[in-house]
mmCIF file of C-alpha atoms in Angstrom:
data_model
loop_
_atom_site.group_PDB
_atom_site.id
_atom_site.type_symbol
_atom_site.label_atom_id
_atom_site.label_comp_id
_atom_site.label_asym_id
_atom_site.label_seq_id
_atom_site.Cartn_x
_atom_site.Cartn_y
_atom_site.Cartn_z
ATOM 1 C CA UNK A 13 8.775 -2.574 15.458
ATOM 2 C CA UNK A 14 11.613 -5.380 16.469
ATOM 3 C CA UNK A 15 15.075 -3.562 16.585
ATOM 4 C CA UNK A 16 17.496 -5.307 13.836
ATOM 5 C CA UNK A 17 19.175 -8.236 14.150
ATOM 6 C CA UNK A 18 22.137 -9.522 12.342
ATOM 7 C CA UNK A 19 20.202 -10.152 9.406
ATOM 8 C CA UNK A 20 19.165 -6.459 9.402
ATOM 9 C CA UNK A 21 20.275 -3.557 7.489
ATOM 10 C CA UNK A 22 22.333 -1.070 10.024
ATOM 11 C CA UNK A 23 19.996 1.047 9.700
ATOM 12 C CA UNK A 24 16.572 1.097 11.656
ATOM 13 C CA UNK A 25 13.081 1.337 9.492
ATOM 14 C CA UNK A 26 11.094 4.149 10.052
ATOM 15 C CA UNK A 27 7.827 3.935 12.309
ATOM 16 C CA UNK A 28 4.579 2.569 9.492
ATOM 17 C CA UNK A 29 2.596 5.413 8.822
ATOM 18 C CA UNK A 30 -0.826 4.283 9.859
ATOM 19 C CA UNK A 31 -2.228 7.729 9.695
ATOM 20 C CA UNK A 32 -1.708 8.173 6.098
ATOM 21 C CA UNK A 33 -3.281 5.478 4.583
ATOM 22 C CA UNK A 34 -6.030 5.972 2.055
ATOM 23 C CA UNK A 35 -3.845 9.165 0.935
ATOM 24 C CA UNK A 36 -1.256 10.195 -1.880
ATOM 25 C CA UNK A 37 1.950 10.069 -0.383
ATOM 26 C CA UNK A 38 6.049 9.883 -1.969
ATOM 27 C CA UNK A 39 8.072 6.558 -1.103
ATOM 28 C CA UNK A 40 11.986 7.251 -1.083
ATOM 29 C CA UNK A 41 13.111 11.099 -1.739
ATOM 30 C CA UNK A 42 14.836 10.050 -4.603
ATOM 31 C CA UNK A 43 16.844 6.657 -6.494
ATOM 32 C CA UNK A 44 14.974 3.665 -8.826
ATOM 33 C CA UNK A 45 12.520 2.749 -5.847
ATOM 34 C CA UNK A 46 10.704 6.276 -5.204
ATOM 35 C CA UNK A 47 7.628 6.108 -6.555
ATOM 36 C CA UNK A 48 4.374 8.484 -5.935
ATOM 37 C CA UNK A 49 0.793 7.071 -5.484
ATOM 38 C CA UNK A 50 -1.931 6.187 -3.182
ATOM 39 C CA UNK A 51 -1.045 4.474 0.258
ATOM 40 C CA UNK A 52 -3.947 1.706 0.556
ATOM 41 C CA UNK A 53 -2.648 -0.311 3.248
ATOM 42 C CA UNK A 54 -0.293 -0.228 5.661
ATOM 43 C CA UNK A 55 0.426 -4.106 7.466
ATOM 44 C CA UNK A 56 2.972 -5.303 10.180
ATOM 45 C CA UNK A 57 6.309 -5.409 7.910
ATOM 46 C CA UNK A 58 4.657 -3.985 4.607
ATOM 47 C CA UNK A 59 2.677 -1.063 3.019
ATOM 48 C CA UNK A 60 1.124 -0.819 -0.173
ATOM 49 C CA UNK A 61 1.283 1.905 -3.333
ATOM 50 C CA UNK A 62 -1.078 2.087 -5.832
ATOM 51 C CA UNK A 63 0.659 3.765 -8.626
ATOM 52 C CA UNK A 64 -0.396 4.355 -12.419
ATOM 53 C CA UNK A 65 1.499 0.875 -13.057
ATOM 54 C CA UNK A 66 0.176 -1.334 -10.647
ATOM 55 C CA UNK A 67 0.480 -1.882 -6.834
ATOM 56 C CA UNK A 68 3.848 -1.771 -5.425
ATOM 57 C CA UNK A 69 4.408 -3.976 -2.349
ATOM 58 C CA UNK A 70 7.337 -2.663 -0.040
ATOM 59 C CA UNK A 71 8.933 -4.296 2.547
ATOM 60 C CA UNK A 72 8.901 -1.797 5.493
ATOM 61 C CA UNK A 73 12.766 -2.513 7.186
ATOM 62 C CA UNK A 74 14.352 -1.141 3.773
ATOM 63 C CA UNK A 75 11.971 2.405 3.413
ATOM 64 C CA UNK A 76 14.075 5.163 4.574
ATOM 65 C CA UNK A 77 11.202 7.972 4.249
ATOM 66 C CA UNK A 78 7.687 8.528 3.117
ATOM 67 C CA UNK A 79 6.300 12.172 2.535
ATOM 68 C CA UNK A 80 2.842 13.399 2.037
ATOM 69 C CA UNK A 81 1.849 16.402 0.225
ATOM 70 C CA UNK A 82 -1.038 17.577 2.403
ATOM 71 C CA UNK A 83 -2.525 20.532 0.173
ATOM 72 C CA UNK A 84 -2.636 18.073 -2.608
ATOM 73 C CA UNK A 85 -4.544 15.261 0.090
ATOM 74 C CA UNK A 86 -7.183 17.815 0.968
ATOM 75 C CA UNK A 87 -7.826 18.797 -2.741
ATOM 76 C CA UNK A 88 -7.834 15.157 -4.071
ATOM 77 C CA UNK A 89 -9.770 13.676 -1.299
ATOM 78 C CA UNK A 90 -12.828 13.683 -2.283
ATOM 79 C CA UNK A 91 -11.721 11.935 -5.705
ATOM 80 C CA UNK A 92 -9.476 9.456 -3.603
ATOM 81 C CA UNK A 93 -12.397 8.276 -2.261
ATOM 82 C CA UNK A 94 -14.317 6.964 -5.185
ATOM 83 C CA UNK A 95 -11.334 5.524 -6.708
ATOM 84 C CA UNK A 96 -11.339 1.508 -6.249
ATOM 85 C CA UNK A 97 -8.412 -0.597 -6.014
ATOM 86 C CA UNK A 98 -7.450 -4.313 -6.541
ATOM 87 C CA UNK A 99 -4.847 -5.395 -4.485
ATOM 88 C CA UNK A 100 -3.633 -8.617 -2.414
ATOM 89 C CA UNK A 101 -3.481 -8.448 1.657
ATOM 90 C CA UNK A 102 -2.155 -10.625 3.847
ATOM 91 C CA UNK A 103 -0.416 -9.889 7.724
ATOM 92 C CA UNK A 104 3.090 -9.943 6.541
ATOM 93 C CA UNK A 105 5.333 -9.583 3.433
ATOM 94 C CA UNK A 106 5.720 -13.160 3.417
ATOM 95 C CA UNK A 107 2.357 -13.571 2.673
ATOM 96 C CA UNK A 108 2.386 -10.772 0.271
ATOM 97 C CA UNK A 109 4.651 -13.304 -1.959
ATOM 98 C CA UNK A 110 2.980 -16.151 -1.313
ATOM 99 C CA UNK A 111 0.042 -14.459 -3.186
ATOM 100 C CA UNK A 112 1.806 -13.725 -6.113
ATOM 101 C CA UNK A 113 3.274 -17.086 -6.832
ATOM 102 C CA UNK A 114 2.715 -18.063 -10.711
ATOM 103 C CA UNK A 115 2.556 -14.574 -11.656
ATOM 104 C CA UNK A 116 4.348 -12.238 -13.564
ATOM 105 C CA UNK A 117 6.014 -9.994 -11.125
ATOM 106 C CA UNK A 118 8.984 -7.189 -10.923
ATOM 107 C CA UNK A 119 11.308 -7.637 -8.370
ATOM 108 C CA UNK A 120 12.704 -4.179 -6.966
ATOM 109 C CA UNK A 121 12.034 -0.680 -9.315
ATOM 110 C CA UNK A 122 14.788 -0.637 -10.209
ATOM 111 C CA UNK A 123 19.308 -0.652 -9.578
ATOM 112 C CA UNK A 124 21.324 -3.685 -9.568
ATOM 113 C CA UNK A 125 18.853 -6.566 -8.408
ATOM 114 C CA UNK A 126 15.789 -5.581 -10.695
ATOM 115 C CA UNK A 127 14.443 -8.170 -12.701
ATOM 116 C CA UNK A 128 11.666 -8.950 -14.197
ATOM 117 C CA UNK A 129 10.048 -12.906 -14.073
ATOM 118 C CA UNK A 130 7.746 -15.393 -13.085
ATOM 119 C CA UNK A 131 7.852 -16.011 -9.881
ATOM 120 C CA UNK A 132 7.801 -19.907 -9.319
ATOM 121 C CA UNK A 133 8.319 -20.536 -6.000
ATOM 122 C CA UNK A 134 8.063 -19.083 -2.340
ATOM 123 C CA UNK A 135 10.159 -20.877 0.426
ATOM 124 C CA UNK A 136 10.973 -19.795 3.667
ATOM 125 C CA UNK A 137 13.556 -16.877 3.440
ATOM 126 C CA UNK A 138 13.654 -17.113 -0.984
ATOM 127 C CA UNK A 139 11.902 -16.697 -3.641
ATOM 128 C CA UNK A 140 12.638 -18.680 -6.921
ATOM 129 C CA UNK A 141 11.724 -16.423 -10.226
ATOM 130 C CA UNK A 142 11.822 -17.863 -13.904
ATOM 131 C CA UNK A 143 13.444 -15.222 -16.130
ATOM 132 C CA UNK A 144 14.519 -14.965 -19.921
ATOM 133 C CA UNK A 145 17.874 -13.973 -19.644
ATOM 134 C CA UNK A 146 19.445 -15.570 -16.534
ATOM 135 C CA UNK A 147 17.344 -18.790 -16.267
ATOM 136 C CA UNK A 148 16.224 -19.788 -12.609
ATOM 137 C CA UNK A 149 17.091 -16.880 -10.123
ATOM 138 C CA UNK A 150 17.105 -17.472 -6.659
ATOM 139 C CA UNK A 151 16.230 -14.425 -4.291
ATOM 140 C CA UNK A 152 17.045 -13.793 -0.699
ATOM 141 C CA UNK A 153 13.447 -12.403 0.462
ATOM 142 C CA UNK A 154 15.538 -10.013 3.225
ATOM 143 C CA UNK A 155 17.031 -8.154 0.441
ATOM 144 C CA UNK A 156 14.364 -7.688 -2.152
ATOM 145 C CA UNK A 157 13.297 -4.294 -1.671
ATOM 146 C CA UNK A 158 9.628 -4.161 -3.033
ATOM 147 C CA UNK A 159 7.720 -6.742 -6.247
ATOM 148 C CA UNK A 160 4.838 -6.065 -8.053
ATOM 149 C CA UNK A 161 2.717 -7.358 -11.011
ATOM 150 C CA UNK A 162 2.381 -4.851 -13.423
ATOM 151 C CA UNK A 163 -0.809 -4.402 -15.020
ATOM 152 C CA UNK A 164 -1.823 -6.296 -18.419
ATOM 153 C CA UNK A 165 1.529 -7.870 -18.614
ATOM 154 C CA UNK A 166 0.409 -11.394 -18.019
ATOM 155 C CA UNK A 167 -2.292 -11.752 -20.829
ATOM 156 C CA UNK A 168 0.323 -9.715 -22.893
ATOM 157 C CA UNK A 169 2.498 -12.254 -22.646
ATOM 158 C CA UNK A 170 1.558 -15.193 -23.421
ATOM 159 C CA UNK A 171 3.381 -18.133 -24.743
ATOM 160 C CA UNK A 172 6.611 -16.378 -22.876
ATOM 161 C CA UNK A 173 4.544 -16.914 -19.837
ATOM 162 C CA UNK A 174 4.309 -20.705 -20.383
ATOM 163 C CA UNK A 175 7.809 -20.745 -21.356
ATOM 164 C CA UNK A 176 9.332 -19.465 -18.181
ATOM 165 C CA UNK A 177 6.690 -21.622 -16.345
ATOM 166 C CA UNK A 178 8.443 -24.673 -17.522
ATOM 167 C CA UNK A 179 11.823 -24.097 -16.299
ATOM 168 C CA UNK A 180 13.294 -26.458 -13.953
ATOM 169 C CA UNK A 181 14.610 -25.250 -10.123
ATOM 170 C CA UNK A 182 16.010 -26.518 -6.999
ATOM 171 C CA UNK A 183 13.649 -27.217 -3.862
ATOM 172 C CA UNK A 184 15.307 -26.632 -0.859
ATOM 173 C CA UNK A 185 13.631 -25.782 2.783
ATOM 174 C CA UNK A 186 15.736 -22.961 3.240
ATOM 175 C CA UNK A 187 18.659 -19.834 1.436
ATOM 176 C CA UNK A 188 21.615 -21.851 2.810
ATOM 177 C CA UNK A 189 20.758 -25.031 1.537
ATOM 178 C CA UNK A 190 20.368 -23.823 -1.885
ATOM 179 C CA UNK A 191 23.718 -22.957 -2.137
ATOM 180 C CA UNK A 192 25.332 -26.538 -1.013
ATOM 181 C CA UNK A 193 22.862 -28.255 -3.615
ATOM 182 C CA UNK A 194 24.845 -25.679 -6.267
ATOM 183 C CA UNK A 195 28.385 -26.764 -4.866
ATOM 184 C CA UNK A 196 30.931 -27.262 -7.022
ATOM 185 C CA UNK A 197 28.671 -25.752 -10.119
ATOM 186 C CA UNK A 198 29.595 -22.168 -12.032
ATOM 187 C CA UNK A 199 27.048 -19.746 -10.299
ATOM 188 C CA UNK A 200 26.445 -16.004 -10.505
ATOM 189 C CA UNK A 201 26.091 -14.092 -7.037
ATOM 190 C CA UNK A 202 24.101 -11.129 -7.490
ATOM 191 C CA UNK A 203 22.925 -9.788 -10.964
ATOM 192 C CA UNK A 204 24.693 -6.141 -10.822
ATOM 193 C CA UNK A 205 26.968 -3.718 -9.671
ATOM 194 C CA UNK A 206 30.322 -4.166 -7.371
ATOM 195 C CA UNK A 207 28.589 -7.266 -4.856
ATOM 196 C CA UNK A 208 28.120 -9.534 -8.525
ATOM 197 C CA UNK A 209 30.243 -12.258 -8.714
ATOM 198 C CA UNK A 210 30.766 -15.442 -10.664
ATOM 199 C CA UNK A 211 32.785 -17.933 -10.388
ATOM 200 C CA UNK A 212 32.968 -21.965 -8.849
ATOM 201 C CA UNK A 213 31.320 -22.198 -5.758
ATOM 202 C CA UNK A 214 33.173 -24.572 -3.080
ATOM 203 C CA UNK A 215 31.450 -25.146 0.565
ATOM 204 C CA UNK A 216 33.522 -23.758 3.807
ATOM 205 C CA UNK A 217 33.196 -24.296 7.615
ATOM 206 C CA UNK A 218 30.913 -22.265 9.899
ATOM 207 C CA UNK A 219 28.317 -21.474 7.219
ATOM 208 C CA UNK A 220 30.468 -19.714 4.424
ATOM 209 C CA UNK A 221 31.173 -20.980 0.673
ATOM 210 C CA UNK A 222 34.695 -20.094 -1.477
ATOM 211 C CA UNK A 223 34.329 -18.713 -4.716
ATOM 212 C CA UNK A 224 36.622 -19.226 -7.583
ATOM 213 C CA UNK A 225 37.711 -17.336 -10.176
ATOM 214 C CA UNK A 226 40.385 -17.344 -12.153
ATOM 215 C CA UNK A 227 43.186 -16.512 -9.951
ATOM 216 C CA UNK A 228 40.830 -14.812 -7.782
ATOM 217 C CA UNK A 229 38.938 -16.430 -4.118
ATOM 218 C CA UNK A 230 36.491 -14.857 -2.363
ATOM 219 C CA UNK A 231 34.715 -16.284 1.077
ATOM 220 C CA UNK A 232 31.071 -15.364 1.510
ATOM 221 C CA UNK A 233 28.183 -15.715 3.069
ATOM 222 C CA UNK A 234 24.737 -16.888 2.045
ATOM 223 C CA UNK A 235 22.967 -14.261 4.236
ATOM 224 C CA UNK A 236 24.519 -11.428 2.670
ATOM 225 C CA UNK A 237 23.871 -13.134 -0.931
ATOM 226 C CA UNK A 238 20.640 -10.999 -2.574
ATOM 227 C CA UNK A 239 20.607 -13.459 -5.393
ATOM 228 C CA UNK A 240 22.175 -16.541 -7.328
ATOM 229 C CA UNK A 241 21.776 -18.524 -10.509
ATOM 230 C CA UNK A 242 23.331 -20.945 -12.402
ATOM 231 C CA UNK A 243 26.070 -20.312 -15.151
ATOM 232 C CA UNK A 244 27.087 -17.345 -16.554
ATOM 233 C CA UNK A 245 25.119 -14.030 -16.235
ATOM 234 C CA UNK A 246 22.992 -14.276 -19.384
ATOM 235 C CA UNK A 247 23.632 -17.743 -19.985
ATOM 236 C CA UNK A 248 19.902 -19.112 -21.242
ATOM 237 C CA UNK A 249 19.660 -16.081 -23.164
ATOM 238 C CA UNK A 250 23.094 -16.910 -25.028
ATOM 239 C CA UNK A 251 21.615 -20.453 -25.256
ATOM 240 C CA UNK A 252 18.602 -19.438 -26.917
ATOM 241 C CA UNK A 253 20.137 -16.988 -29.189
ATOM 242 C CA UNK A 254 22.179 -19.871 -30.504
ATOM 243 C CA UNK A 255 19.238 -22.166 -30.444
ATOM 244 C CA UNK A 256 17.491 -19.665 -32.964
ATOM 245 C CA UNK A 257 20.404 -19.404 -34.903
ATOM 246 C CA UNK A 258 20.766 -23.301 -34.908
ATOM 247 C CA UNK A 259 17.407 -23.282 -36.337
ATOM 248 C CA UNK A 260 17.617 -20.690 -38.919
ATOM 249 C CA UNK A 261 20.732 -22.138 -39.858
ATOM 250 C CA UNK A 262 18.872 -25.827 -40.754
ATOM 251 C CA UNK A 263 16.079 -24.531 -42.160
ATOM 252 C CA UNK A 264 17.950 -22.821 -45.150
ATOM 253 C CA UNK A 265 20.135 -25.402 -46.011
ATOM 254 C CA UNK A 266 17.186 -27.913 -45.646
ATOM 255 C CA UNK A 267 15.207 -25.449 -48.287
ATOM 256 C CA UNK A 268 18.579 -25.245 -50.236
ATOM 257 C CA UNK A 269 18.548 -29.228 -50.142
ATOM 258 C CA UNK A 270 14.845 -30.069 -51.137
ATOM 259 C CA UNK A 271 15.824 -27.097 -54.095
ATOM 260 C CA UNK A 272 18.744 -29.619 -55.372
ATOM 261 C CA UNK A 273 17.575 -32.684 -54.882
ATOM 262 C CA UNK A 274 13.757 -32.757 -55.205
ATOM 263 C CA UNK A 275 13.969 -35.843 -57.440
ATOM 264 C CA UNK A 276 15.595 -38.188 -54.274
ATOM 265 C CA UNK A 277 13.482 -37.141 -52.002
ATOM 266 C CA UNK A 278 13.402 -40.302 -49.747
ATOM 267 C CA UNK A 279 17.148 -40.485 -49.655
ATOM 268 C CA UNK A 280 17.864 -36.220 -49.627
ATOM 269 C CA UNK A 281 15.370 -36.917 -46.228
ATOM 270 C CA UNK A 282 17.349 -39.740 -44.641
ATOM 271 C CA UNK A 283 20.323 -37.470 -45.047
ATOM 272 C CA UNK A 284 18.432 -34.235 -43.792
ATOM 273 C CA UNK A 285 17.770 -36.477 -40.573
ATOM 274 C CA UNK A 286 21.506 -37.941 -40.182
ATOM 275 C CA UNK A 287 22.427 -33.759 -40.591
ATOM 276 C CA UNK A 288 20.366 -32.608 -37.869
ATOM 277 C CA UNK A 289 21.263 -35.282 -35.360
ATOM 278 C CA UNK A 290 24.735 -34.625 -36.137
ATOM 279 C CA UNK A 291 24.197 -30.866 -36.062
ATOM 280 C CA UNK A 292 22.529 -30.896 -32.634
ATOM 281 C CA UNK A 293 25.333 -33.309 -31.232
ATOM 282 C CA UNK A 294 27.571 -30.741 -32.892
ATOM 283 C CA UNK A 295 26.045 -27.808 -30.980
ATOM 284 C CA UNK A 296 25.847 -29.188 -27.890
ATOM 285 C CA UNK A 297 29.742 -29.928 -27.740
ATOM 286 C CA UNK A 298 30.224 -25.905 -29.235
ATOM 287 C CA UNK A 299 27.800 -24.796 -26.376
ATOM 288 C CA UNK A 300 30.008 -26.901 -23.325
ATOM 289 C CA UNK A 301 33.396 -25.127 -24.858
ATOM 290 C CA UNK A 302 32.278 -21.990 -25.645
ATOM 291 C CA UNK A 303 31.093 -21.942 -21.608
ATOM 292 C CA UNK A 304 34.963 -23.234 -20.712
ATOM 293 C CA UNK A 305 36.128 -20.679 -22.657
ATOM 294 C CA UNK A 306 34.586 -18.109 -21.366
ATOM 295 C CA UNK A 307 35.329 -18.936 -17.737
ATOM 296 C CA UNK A 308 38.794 -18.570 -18.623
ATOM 297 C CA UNK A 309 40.217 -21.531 -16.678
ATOM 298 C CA UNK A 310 43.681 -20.647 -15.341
ATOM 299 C CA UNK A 311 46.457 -23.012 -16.318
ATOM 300 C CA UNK A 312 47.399 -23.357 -12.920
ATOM 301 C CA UNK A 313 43.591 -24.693 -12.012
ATOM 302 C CA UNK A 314 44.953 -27.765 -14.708
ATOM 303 C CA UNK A 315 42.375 -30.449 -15.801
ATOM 304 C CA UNK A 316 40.516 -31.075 -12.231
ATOM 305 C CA UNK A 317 39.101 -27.514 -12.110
ATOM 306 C CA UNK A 318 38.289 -28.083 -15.834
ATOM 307 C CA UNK A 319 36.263 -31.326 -14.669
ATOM 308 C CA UNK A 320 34.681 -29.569 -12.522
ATOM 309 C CA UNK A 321 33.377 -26.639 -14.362
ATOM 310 C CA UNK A 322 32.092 -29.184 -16.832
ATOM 311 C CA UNK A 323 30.087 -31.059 -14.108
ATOM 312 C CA UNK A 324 28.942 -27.654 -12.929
ATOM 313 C CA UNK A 325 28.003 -26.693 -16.373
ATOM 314 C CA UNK A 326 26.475 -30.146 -16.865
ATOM 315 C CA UNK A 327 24.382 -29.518 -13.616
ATOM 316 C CA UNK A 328 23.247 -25.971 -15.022
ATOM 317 C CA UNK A 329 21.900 -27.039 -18.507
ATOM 318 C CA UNK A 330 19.896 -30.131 -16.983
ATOM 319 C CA UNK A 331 18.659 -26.870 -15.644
ATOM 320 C CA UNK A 332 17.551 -24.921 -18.798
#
């Protein structure tokens, strides 16, 4: 194994357990990412667990142990044996995600940077996944932990499938460049625990990006970034929610309407047309404020941090 660089947890991988392959062995002693199940391969930066839920792809520099049970091995091994597999191979874990593209897939078991999406897009050192809650999420590959597919999900799915598949993302070559394409736009940094941020990201010297909030700045970096998106955490689901609402919302008074005034009915439907162009301007204007709002613009920021906000904002539902 290469010793860690910069871009390298501190601490070291353990040595890939070639020897255990083909038997039943425990990743992690404990946390969201231990799982139990059947080693089937073992590659240059990955391994692979089959598990009752589908095969679970780890990246080898973040496994800090693997144990076997060997009296359950020699019972089982016989059984082991018989029991077939489908899984994708490839030499390293970039290939691993490469396969996967345009399926359903679960990033990490579990903790802060789960989530669960359709993964779009492989580049260089990020993925790009499609998600229902938080829009277009962009991954740093060096943090994600382990994906998988899990099994049935995609013909389960569905329409939701097609949905996500239709969201629109941001091509760039490499993690860094992603984030001066979001510059001066309202991002989310992370999805959970005490690394998430949000706030309006400004471009720095020597690789690093300011973040506003409020009265608060922070300086970062993009390599220590696991993941960012557009808007608000939860933004496209807010959208949609209101969306539905929206809808419900015209349908009833448009029942109400054709209730009342069945007799006009060519004029009640130029008016029903007027109402929904008006109500959909009408939304769109509630939907920019009721983002302001709840960035909670200082006073000192004044109107240019407003203005940009509302570019940023304008940027992120060109998005959705």
């Amino acid at each position: 194994m290469e010793k860690s660089n910069l871009n390298k947890e501190n601490s070291a991988p353990i040595s890939l357990p070639y020897s255990l392959k083909g038997k039943n062995v425990t990743i992690y002693r404990g946390g969201p990412e231990s799982k139990t199940g059947r080693l089937i391969d073992v590659q240059s930066d990955y391994i692979a667990l089959g598990t009752e839920n589908g095969v679970i792809y780890y990246q080898a520099e973040h496994i800090k142990s693997i144990s076997e049970d060997p009296i359950f091995n020699s019972m089982q091994s016989n059984l082991m044996q018989k029991e077939k597999i489908i899984y994708y191979q490839s030499k390293n874990f970039a290939g691993i995600m490469n396969n996967l593209k345009s399926k359903l897939v679960q990033i990490n078991q579990g903790g802060p940077e789960s989530k669960k999406g359709l993964l779009l897009d492989v580049k260089s050192d990020y993925a790009v996944v499609s998600t229902n809650d938080d829009g277009i999420v962009y991954y740093n590959i060096h943090h994600i932990k382990s994906i998988m597919t899990p099994q049935n999900n995609n013909s389960q799915l569905g329409e939701e499938v097609t949905n996500l598949a239709r969201q629109e993302y941001i091509g760039a070559p490499e993690f860094n460049q992603l984030f001066r394409q979001m510059t001066h736009g309202w991002v989310s940094i992370n999805r959970h625990g005490p690394e998430a941020l949000e706030g309006i990201l400004v471009e720095n010297t020597d690789g690093y990006f300011t973040l506003i909030n409020n009265k608060e700045i922070y300086r970062i970096h993009p390599l220590h970034v696991r993941s960012i998106s557009f808007g608000p955490k939860g933004l496209l689901k807010k959208l949609n929610n209101k969306e539905d609402d929206n809808a419900k919302n015209s349908n009833s008074n448009s029942n109400n309407s054709q209730m009342e005034e069945g007799k006009n009915s060519n004029k009640t439907n130029a008016n029903k047309e007027v109402e929904v162009d008006s109500s959909g301007e009408e939304n769109q204007q509630l939907q920019i404020k009721d983002l302001v709002e709840t960035l909670n613009i200082p006073s000192v920021a004044g109107l240019f941090i407003q203005q940009v906000v509302l570019k940023g904002m304008a940027k992120a539902l060109k998005i959705f």
